[in-house]
């Protein structure tokens, strides 16, 4: 696993020992998340009591900032690391539960628009990142990983592609470091740009979902503004299997990766199953399986799951470790991200004008 | 399908991925809410 990630990935297996191993980290996630929620209320109340006009900093940012402060000062002690790594589990569970807030009609409408924009975004991103990687003379497989990471869904896509194209650990570490560092920057810049451009909820959500690579960061950048980011990002995630399969076939044709025997099985293995869970909950909500109170309860459960996720995003980001990975992959990623952000912003404004988002 | 040394087919072990666990947990929570076990979730 990449050095750039401050915490190891959680192996999905259940036992009482494993639960005890993750419990301290989950408690830390909850403490950091609740700390963020408390600070949002405290800062707002304090400013109001003193008649100050300050921008409202939401719990999402507070939770991430507390996590970043811990990770980059005292560090995350070993005992908490396995539990902190569960943030990805909470993210996916939260996305499934968020399906209750989207009626199927909205999913089909916004998802349809997203799908068209995602197709353009992926094609242009891969072409651009490939050219950029060649211009900067990056290793070809590192370029492929950076292209997959910025075109589809960040770290998950890089890990999926790493196995399929038989890239080495060093290349995937570089690519993951670049994507994580840029994701952290996007978290703070996207909402500012969205407000400055007076983007509406749907347009901003679509943009964040199309341009921010990692699902956790896209969800956080969206939570500051609009839930639509999750829907657009989920559409993008659904493409992971196709893109990774195309890369696997390409590298196999050059004799530098194993051949893919069963393409359908490959696609199913790489397909993010939480997309299906999100759709199922959305279908149930549309068919009035849940009443209004129950829908609110599900939405709140989703918020709690995201609270743990956002705490994890801060806690797993260690800038010292990211810096060690080198400047060139970061430069390629940064240039690529700026171009992709500008391109997707143009696409969203185009869609807003012609499709009235 | 993989085979052991005696040539008897091994049963494939079913392992749920992280995605699978997350979906299962979320659906279970949704069922608990629907059944009224979880009535009010504060925020």
Tab-separated table of C-alpha atoms in Angstrom:
chain	number	residue	atom	x	y	z
A	1	UNK	CA	0.000	0.000	0.000
A	2	UNK	CA	1.122	3.491	-0.724
A	3	UNK	CA	3.287	5.359	1.754
A	4	UNK	CA	1.264	8.442	1.001
A	5	UNK	CA	-1.692	7.068	2.895
A	6	UNK	CA	-1.171	7.558	6.576
A	7	UNK	CA	-3.388	4.637	7.520
A	8	UNK	CA	-3.636	1.096	6.134
A	9	UNK	CA	-6.682	-0.193	4.264
A	10	UNK	CA	-9.107	-2.211	6.318
A	11	UNK	CA	-9.321	-5.836	5.228
A	12	UNK	CA	-13.004	-6.740	4.982
A	13	UNK	CA	-13.312	-9.636	7.392
A	14	UNK	CA	-15.377	-9.966	10.535
A	15	UNK	CA	-14.389	-11.337	13.914
A	16	UNK	CA	-14.527	-10.108	17.475
A	17	UNK	CA	-10.751	-9.490	17.386
A	18	UNK	CA	-11.109	-7.367	14.248
A	19	UNK	CA	-13.905	-5.385	15.871
A	20	UNK	CA	-11.732	-4.694	18.935
A	21	UNK	CA	-8.914	-3.669	16.605
A	22	UNK	CA	-11.047	-1.071	14.789
A	23	UNK	CA	-13.039	0.194	17.818
A	24	UNK	CA	-10.474	2.813	19.064
A	25	UNK	CA	-10.140	4.342	15.585
A	26	UNK	CA	-13.917	4.468	15.080
A	27	UNK	CA	-14.229	6.237	18.438
A	28	UNK	CA	-11.557	8.719	17.293
A	29	UNK	CA	-13.499	9.328	14.051
A	30	UNK	CA	-16.655	9.939	16.105
A	31	UNK	CA	-14.831	12.274	18.515
A	32	UNK	CA	-13.281	14.319	15.692
A	33	UNK	CA	-16.588	14.422	13.780
A	34	UNK	CA	-18.581	15.488	16.847
A	35	UNK	CA	-15.855	18.025	17.638
A	36	UNK	CA	-16.424	19.500	14.170
A	37	UNK	CA	-20.184	19.616	14.737
A	38	UNK	CA	-19.678	21.293	18.126
A	39	UNK	CA	-17.265	23.876	16.690
A	40	UNK	CA	-19.734	24.787	13.935
A	41	UNK	CA	-22.440	25.507	16.515
A	42	UNK	CA	-20.057	27.171	18.985
A	43	UNK	CA	-18.437	29.478	16.395
A	44	UNK	CA	-21.852	30.433	14.974
A	45	UNK	CA	-23.325	31.097	18.425
A	46	UNK	CA	-20.259	33.051	19.601
A	47	UNK	CA	-20.271	35.268	16.507
A	48	UNK	CA	-23.997	35.899	16.870
A	49	UNK	CA	-23.687	36.758	20.580
A	50	UNK	CA	-20.949	39.296	19.786
A	51	UNK	CA	-22.748	40.624	16.682
A	52	UNK	CA	-19.884	39.549	14.414
A	53	UNK	CA	-20.378	38.806	10.751
A	54	UNK	CA	-18.142	35.864	9.899
A	55	UNK	CA	-18.605	33.208	7.209
A	56	UNK	CA	-20.310	30.086	8.510
A	57	UNK	CA	-17.750	27.266	8.562
A	58	UNK	CA	-19.681	24.009	8.383
A	59	UNK	CA	-18.983	20.880	10.423
A	60	UNK	CA	-17.562	19.216	7.299
A	61	UNK	CA	-14.629	21.624	7.173
A	62	UNK	CA	-14.171	21.694	10.951
A	63	UNK	CA	-14.016	17.876	11.092
A	64	UNK	CA	-11.477	17.775	8.249
A	65	UNK	CA	-9.403	20.577	9.797
A	66	UNK	CA	-9.292	18.882	13.223
A	67	UNK	CA	-8.285	15.617	11.518
A	68	UNK	CA	-5.583	17.389	9.481
A	69	UNK	CA	-4.265	19.100	12.621
A	70	UNK	CA	-3.949	15.774	14.464
A	71	UNK	CA	-2.443	13.906	11.519
A	72	UNK	CA	0.127	16.594	10.748
A	73	UNK	CA	1.209	17.409	14.306
A	74	UNK	CA	1.080	14.524	16.788
A	75	UNK	CA	0.207	11.963	14.107
A	76	UNK	CA	-2.297	9.094	14.302
A	77	UNK	CA	-1.037	6.514	16.862
A	78	UNK	CA	-0.905	2.890	15.716
A	79	UNK	CA	-3.824	1.817	17.925
A	80	UNK	CA	-6.236	4.097	16.007
A	81	UNK	CA	-5.065	3.371	12.454
A	82	UNK	CA	-7.167	0.316	11.621
A	83	UNK	CA	-10.317	2.078	12.830
A	84	UNK	CA	-9.518	5.307	10.998
A	85	UNK	CA	-9.198	3.249	7.799
A	86	UNK	CA	-12.909	2.350	8.122
A	87	UNK	CA	-13.775	5.831	6.817
A	88	UNK	CA	-14.255	4.268	3.391
A	89	UNK	CA	-16.850	1.873	4.796
A	90	UNK	CA	-18.805	4.798	6.333
A	91	UNK	CA	-18.541	6.721	3.082
A	92	UNK	CA	-20.103	3.910	1.052
A	93	UNK	CA	-22.801	3.148	3.642
A	94	UNK	CA	-23.593	6.891	3.767
A	95	UNK	CA	-23.938	7.085	-0.013
A	96	UNK	CA	-26.338	4.100	-0.061
A	97	UNK	CA	-28.493	5.726	2.658
A	98	UNK	CA	-28.406	9.059	0.821
A	99	UNK	CA	-30.360	7.309	-1.952
A	100	UNK	CA	-33.470	7.911	0.189
A	101	UNK	CA	-33.214	11.642	-0.607
A	102	UNK	CA	-33.297	11.129	-4.363
A	103	UNK	CA	-36.500	10.126	-6.092
A	104	UNK	CA	-35.889	7.847	-9.062
A	105	UNK	CA	-37.029	10.587	-11.480
A	106	UNK	CA	-34.307	12.919	-10.130
A	107	UNK	CA	-31.740	10.133	-10.333
A	108	UNK	CA	-32.659	9.421	-13.958
A	109	UNK	CA	-32.735	13.099	-14.941
A	110	UNK	CA	-29.591	14.244	-13.155
A	111	UNK	CA	-27.942	10.838	-13.650
A	112	UNK	CA	-28.657	11.016	-17.403
A	113	UNK	CA	-27.086	14.476	-17.645
A	114	UNK	CA	-24.196	13.255	-15.464
A	115	UNK	CA	-23.668	10.201	-17.654
A	116	UNK	CA	-23.317	12.295	-20.807
A	117	UNK	CA	-20.942	14.741	-19.101
A	118	UNK	CA	-18.990	11.911	-17.439
A	119	UNK	CA	-18.396	10.286	-20.854
A	120	UNK	CA	-16.942	13.538	-22.205
A	121	UNK	CA	-14.949	14.186	-19.018
A	122	UNK	CA	-13.392	10.703	-18.977
A	123	UNK	CA	-12.422	10.786	-22.664
A	124	UNK	CA	-10.845	14.240	-22.520
A	125	UNK	CA	-9.170	13.644	-19.125
A	126	UNK	CA	-7.501	10.410	-20.220
A	127	UNK	CA	-6.283	11.925	-23.490
A	128	UNK	CA	-4.978	15.059	-21.768
A	129	UNK	CA	-3.299	13.257	-18.854
A	130	UNK	CA	-1.613	10.830	-21.274
A	131	UNK	CA	-0.159	13.699	-23.314
A	132	UNK	CA	0.878	15.540	-20.150
A	133	UNK	CA	2.569	12.437	-18.715
A	134	UNK	CA	4.541	12.009	-21.952
A	135	UNK	CA	5.515	15.689	-21.982
A	136	UNK	CA	6.827	15.384	-18.400
A	137	UNK	CA	8.502	12.043	-19.255
A	138	UNK	CA	6.742	10.129	-16.509
A	139	UNK	CA	6.917	6.316	-16.633
A	140	UNK	CA	4.102	5.042	-18.929
A	141	UNK	CA	2.352	3.009	-16.240
A	142	UNK	CA	2.522	5.924	-13.778
A	143	UNK	CA	0.913	8.067	-16.481
A	144	UNK	CA	-1.832	5.430	-16.911
A	145	UNK	CA	-2.492	5.402	-13.152
A	146	UNK	CA	-2.648	9.201	-12.958
A	147	UNK	CA	-4.987	9.269	-15.962
A	148	UNK	CA	-7.315	6.643	-14.426
A	149	UNK	CA	-7.220	8.404	-11.038
A	150	UNK	CA	-8.109	11.814	-12.407
A	151	UNK	CA	-10.596	10.589	-14.992
A	152	UNK	CA	-12.662	8.224	-12.823
A	153	UNK	CA	-12.525	7.976	-9.062
A	154	UNK	CA	-9.195	8.701	-7.479
A	155	UNK	CA	-7.593	6.194	-5.155
A	156	UNK	CA	-10.105	3.341	-5.767
A	157	UNK	CA	-9.528	3.560	-9.514
A	158	UNK	CA	-5.746	3.630	-9.072
A	159	UNK	CA	-5.836	0.552	-6.827
A	160	UNK	CA	-8.144	-1.270	-9.269
A	161	UNK	CA	-5.937	-0.335	-12.229
A	162	UNK	CA	-2.693	-1.172	-10.418
A	163	UNK	CA	-3.631	-4.859	-10.236
A	164	UNK	CA	-5.058	-4.967	-13.758
A	165	UNK	CA	-2.065	-3.385	-15.535
A	166	UNK	CA	0.528	-4.867	-13.161
A	167	UNK	CA	1.997	-1.502	-12.194
A	168	UNK	CA	4.581	-1.476	-9.426
A	169	UNK	CA	4.070	-0.183	-5.890
A	170	UNK	CA	6.193	2.902	-6.419
A	171	UNK	CA	4.084	4.099	-9.364
A	172	UNK	CA	0.845	3.607	-7.488
A	173	UNK	CA	2.276	5.440	-4.438
A	174	UNK	CA	3.178	8.440	-6.617
A	175	UNK	CA	-0.236	8.481	-8.272
A	176	UNK	CA	-2.150	8.098	-4.981
A	177	UNK	CA	-0.086	10.846	-3.313
A	178	UNK	CA	-0.773	13.276	-6.153
A	179	UNK	CA	-4.506	12.524	-6.209
A	180	UNK	CA	-4.856	12.825	-2.403
A	181	UNK	CA	-2.939	16.106	-2.205
A	182	UNK	CA	-5.008	17.604	-5.008
A	183	UNK	CA	-8.223	16.315	-3.433
A	184	UNK	CA	-7.346	18.135	-0.192
A	185	UNK	CA	-6.837	21.374	-2.147
A	186	UNK	CA	-10.109	20.901	-4.060
A	187	UNK	CA	-12.009	20.610	-0.785
A	188	UNK	CA	-11.213	24.191	0.092
A	189	UNK	CA	-11.178	25.806	-3.352
A	190	UNK	CA	-14.311	24.340	-4.984
A	191	UNK	CA	-16.904	25.787	-2.557
A	192	UNK	CA	-15.229	29.228	-2.766
A	193	UNK	CA	-15.313	29.169	-6.585
A	194	UNK	CA	-18.908	27.848	-6.564
A	195	UNK	CA	-20.059	30.729	-4.355
A	196	UNK	CA	-18.067	33.299	-6.332
A	197	UNK	CA	-19.748	32.130	-9.553
A	198	UNK	CA	-23.198	32.026	-7.866
A	199	UNK	CA	-23.709	28.429	-8.991
A	200	UNK	CA	-27.002	26.808	-8.026
A	201	UNK	CA	-27.085	23.551	-6.001
A	202	UNK	CA	-27.437	21.196	-8.959
A	203	UNK	CA	-24.823	22.888	-11.101
A	204	UNK	CA	-22.265	23.029	-8.280
A	205	UNK	CA	-22.967	19.427	-7.242
A	206	UNK	CA	-22.560	18.250	-10.811
A	207	UNK	CA	-19.276	20.147	-11.132
A	208	UNK	CA	-17.830	18.843	-7.844
A	209	UNK	CA	-18.896	15.291	-8.725
A	210	UNK	CA	-17.291	15.546	-12.174
A	211	UNK	CA	-14.054	17.286	-11.215
A	212	UNK	CA	-13.051	16.163	-7.698
A	213	UNK	CA	-11.391	12.771	-8.027
A	214	UNK	CA	-11.647	10.952	-4.748
A	215	UNK	CA	-15.184	10.004	-3.662
A	216	UNK	CA	-14.653	11.103	-0.033
A	217	UNK	CA	-13.362	14.541	-1.058
A	218	UNK	CA	-16.102	14.935	-3.700
A	219	UNK	CA	-18.739	14.066	-1.074
A	220	UNK	CA	-17.211	16.557	1.376
A	221	UNK	CA	-16.916	19.316	-1.252
A	222	UNK	CA	-20.541	18.573	-2.180
A	223	UNK	CA	-21.819	18.437	1.408
A	224	UNK	CA	-20.766	22.066	1.823
A	225	UNK	CA	-23.143	22.992	-0.963
A	226	UNK	CA	-25.259	20.264	-2.602
A	227	UNK	CA	-26.046	16.517	-2.392
A	228	UNK	CA	-26.054	16.368	-6.192
A	229	UNK	CA	-22.266	15.939	-6.039
A	230	UNK	CA	-22.756	12.411	-4.703
A	231	UNK	CA	-25.062	11.498	-7.577
A	232	UNK	CA	-22.657	12.814	-10.227
A	233	UNK	CA	-19.699	11.134	-8.500
A	234	UNK	CA	-21.598	7.847	-8.251
A	235	UNK	CA	-22.261	7.958	-12.007
A	236	UNK	CA	-18.548	8.528	-12.550
A	237	UNK	CA	-17.622	5.672	-10.195
A	238	UNK	CA	-19.866	3.311	-12.173
A	239	UNK	CA	-17.489	3.717	-15.142
A	240	UNK	CA	-14.478	2.374	-13.250
A	241	UNK	CA	-14.761	-1.189	-14.619
A	242	UNK	CA	-14.887	-0.092	-18.263
A	243	UNK	CA	-11.909	2.256	-17.996
A	244	UNK	CA	-9.763	-0.220	-16.042
A	245	UNK	CA	-10.705	-3.001	-18.490
A	246	UNK	CA	-9.653	-0.828	-21.441
A	247	UNK	CA	-6.288	-0.142	-19.766
A	248	UNK	CA	-5.844	-3.845	-18.905
A	249	UNK	CA	-6.440	-4.809	-22.550
A	250	UNK	CA	-4.072	-2.071	-23.762
A	251	UNK	CA	-1.190	-3.153	-21.496
A	252	UNK	CA	-1.856	-6.855	-22.212
A	253	UNK	CA	-1.627	-6.124	-25.960
A	254	UNK	CA	1.835	-4.695	-25.322
A	255	UNK	CA	2.807	-7.818	-23.422
A	256	UNK	CA	3.222	-5.917	-20.154
A	257	UNK	CA	0.177	-7.263	-18.259
A	258	UNK	CA	-1.808	-10.506	-18.062
A	259	UNK	CA	-4.707	-11.030	-20.474
A	260	UNK	CA	-8.308	-10.662	-19.251
A	261	UNK	CA	-10.029	-14.018	-19.820
A	262	UNK	CA	-13.588	-13.247	-18.774
A	263	UNK	CA	-14.452	-9.612	-19.451
A	264	UNK	CA	-17.961	-9.750	-17.940
A	265	UNK	CA	-16.620	-11.213	-14.684
A	266	UNK	CA	-13.863	-8.568	-14.684
A	267	UNK	CA	-16.431	-5.775	-15.076
A	268	UNK	CA	-18.611	-7.177	-12.268
A	269	UNK	CA	-15.596	-7.541	-9.952
A	270	UNK	CA	-14.549	-3.932	-10.510
A	271	UNK	CA	-18.083	-2.461	-10.426
A	272	UNK	CA	-18.676	-0.448	-7.223
A	273	UNK	CA	-21.582	-2.301	-5.565
A	274	UNK	CA	-22.608	0.698	-3.460
A	275	UNK	CA	-23.967	2.247	-6.677
A	276	UNK	CA	-26.530	-0.586	-6.773
A	277	UNK	CA	-27.344	-0.042	-3.084
A	278	UNK	CA	-27.879	3.692	-3.741
A	279	UNK	CA	-30.250	2.895	-6.633
A	280	UNK	CA	-32.153	0.293	-4.567
A	281	UNK	CA	-32.776	2.730	-1.692
A	282	UNK	CA	-33.783	5.414	-4.207
A	283	UNK	CA	-36.300	3.009	-5.826
A	284	UNK	CA	-37.695	2.108	-2.379
A	285	UNK	CA	-38.032	5.802	-1.460
A	286	UNK	CA	-39.762	6.536	-4.779
A	287	UNK	CA	-42.251	3.690	-4.237
A	288	UNK	CA	-43.140	5.139	-0.770
A	289	UNK	CA	-41.634	2.184	1.071
A	290	UNK	CA	-40.525	4.749	3.684
A	291	UNK	CA	-42.766	7.453	5.139
A	292	UNK	CA	-41.612	11.043	5.614
A	293	UNK	CA	-40.230	10.515	9.140
A	294	UNK	CA	-38.393	7.386	8.061
A	295	UNK	CA	-36.854	9.214	5.091
A	296	UNK	CA	-35.629	11.926	7.477
A	297	UNK	CA	-34.197	9.256	9.798
A	298	UNK	CA	-32.326	7.642	6.858
A	299	UNK	CA	-30.986	11.006	5.702
A	300	UNK	CA	-29.732	11.702	9.245
A	301	UNK	CA	-28.089	8.267	9.437
A	302	UNK	CA	-26.345	9.130	6.182
A	303	UNK	CA	-25.130	12.428	7.708
A	304	UNK	CA	-23.650	10.558	10.708
A	305	UNK	CA	-21.879	8.143	8.379
A	306	UNK	CA	-20.455	11.086	6.410
A	307	UNK	CA	-19.380	12.770	9.654
A	308	UNK	CA	-17.097	9.786	10.346
A	309	UNK	CA	-15.910	9.882	6.721
A	310	UNK	CA	-14.930	13.554	6.852
A	311	UNK	CA	-13.018	13.029	10.100
A	312	UNK	CA	-11.190	10.160	8.347
A	313	UNK	CA	-10.328	12.333	5.332
A	314	UNK	CA	-8.436	14.723	7.622
A	315	UNK	CA	-6.848	12.018	9.757
A	316	UNK	CA	-5.463	10.030	6.833
A	317	UNK	CA	-3.879	13.038	5.072
A	318	UNK	CA	-0.276	13.612	6.053
A	319	UNK	CA	1.392	16.343	4.020
A	320	UNK	CA	4.921	15.294	5.007
A	321	UNK	CA	4.321	11.829	3.554
A	322	UNK	CA	2.720	13.302	0.431
A	323	UNK	CA	5.690	15.626	-0.133
A	324	UNK	CA	8.108	12.690	-0.026
A	325	UNK	CA	6.533	11.263	-3.183
A	326	UNK	CA	8.141	13.816	-5.485
A	327	UNK	CA	7.163	16.860	-7.472
A	328	UNK	CA	6.741	15.701	-11.078
A	329	UNK	CA	3.702	13.412	-10.613
A	330	UNK	CA	2.164	16.138	-8.453
A	331	UNK	CA	2.836	18.759	-11.150
A	332	UNK	CA	1.241	16.550	-13.826
A	333	UNK	CA	-1.732	15.880	-11.545
A	334	UNK	CA	-2.095	19.570	-10.637
A	335	UNK	CA	-1.995	20.813	-14.242
A	336	UNK	CA	-4.398	18.043	-15.247
A	337	UNK	CA	-6.792	18.839	-12.399
A	338	UNK	CA	-6.919	22.551	-13.226
A	339	UNK	CA	-7.652	21.781	-16.884
A	340	UNK	CA	-10.273	19.139	-15.977
A	341	UNK	CA	-11.903	21.515	-13.458
A	342	UNK	CA	-12.101	24.247	-16.125
A	343	UNK	CA	-13.421	21.812	-18.747
A	344	UNK	CA	-16.089	20.362	-16.459
A	345	UNK	CA	-17.091	23.845	-15.312
A	346	UNK	CA	-17.670	24.737	-18.971
A	347	UNK	CA	-19.638	21.522	-19.498
A	348	UNK	CA	-21.830	22.217	-16.452
A	349	UNK	CA	-22.533	25.801	-17.520
A	350	UNK	CA	-23.403	24.460	-20.981
A	351	UNK	CA	-25.750	21.871	-19.501
A	352	UNK	CA	-27.249	24.500	-17.191
A	353	UNK	CA	-27.987	26.747	-20.120
A	354	UNK	CA	-29.426	24.155	-22.475
A	355	UNK	CA	-30.926	21.594	-20.073
A	356	UNK	CA	-31.930	23.989	-17.262
A	357	UNK	CA	-30.435	22.121	-14.302
B	1	UNK	CA	-12.874	-23.662	-10.916
B	2	UNK	CA	-9.872	-24.410	-8.759
B	3	UNK	CA	-9.174	-28.014	-7.755
B	4	UNK	CA	-7.326	-29.554	-4.841
B	5	UNK	CA	-4.588	-32.176	-5.193
B	6	UNK	CA	-7.019	-35.127	-5.310
B	7	UNK	CA	-8.866	-33.515	-8.198
B	8	UNK	CA	-12.001	-32.905	-6.121
B	9	UNK	CA	-13.379	-29.438	-6.852
B	10	UNK	CA	-12.980	-27.080	-3.893
B	11	UNK	CA	-15.964	-25.006	-2.767
B	12	UNK	CA	-15.306	-21.378	-3.560
B	13	UNK	CA	-15.201	-19.319	-0.356
B	14	UNK	CA	-17.673	-16.446	-0.444
B	15	UNK	CA	-15.974	-13.291	0.763
B	16	UNK	CA	-17.892	-10.040	1.010
B	17	UNK	CA	-15.929	-6.983	-0.157
B	18	UNK	CA	-15.807	-3.684	1.717
B	19	UNK	CA	-18.426	-2.402	-0.737
B	20	UNK	CA	-20.614	-5.409	0.016
B	21	UNK	CA	-20.351	-4.883	3.772
B	22	UNK	CA	-21.217	-1.201	3.414
B	23	UNK	CA	-24.278	-1.977	1.268
B	24	UNK	CA	-25.395	-4.751	3.667
B	25	UNK	CA	-25.023	-2.459	6.708
B	26	UNK	CA	-26.908	0.392	5.012
B	27	UNK	CA	-29.757	-1.900	3.895
B	28	UNK	CA	-29.996	-3.381	7.397
B	29	UNK	CA	-30.200	0.128	8.860
B	30	UNK	CA	-32.911	1.010	6.320
B	31	UNK	CA	-34.899	-2.103	7.296
B	32	UNK	CA	-34.569	-1.245	11.004
B	33	UNK	CA	-35.895	2.244	10.283
B	34	UNK	CA	-38.752	0.813	8.183
B	35	UNK	CA	-39.646	-1.717	10.902
B	36	UNK	CA	-39.781	1.054	13.495
B	37	UNK	CA	-36.851	-0.260	15.552
B	38	UNK	CA	-34.961	2.970	14.814
B	39	UNK	CA	-37.694	5.572	15.111
B	40	UNK	CA	-35.921	8.862	15.502
B	41	UNK	CA	-32.387	9.618	14.411
B	42	UNK	CA	-31.367	13.059	15.698
B	43	UNK	CA	-28.958	15.360	13.886
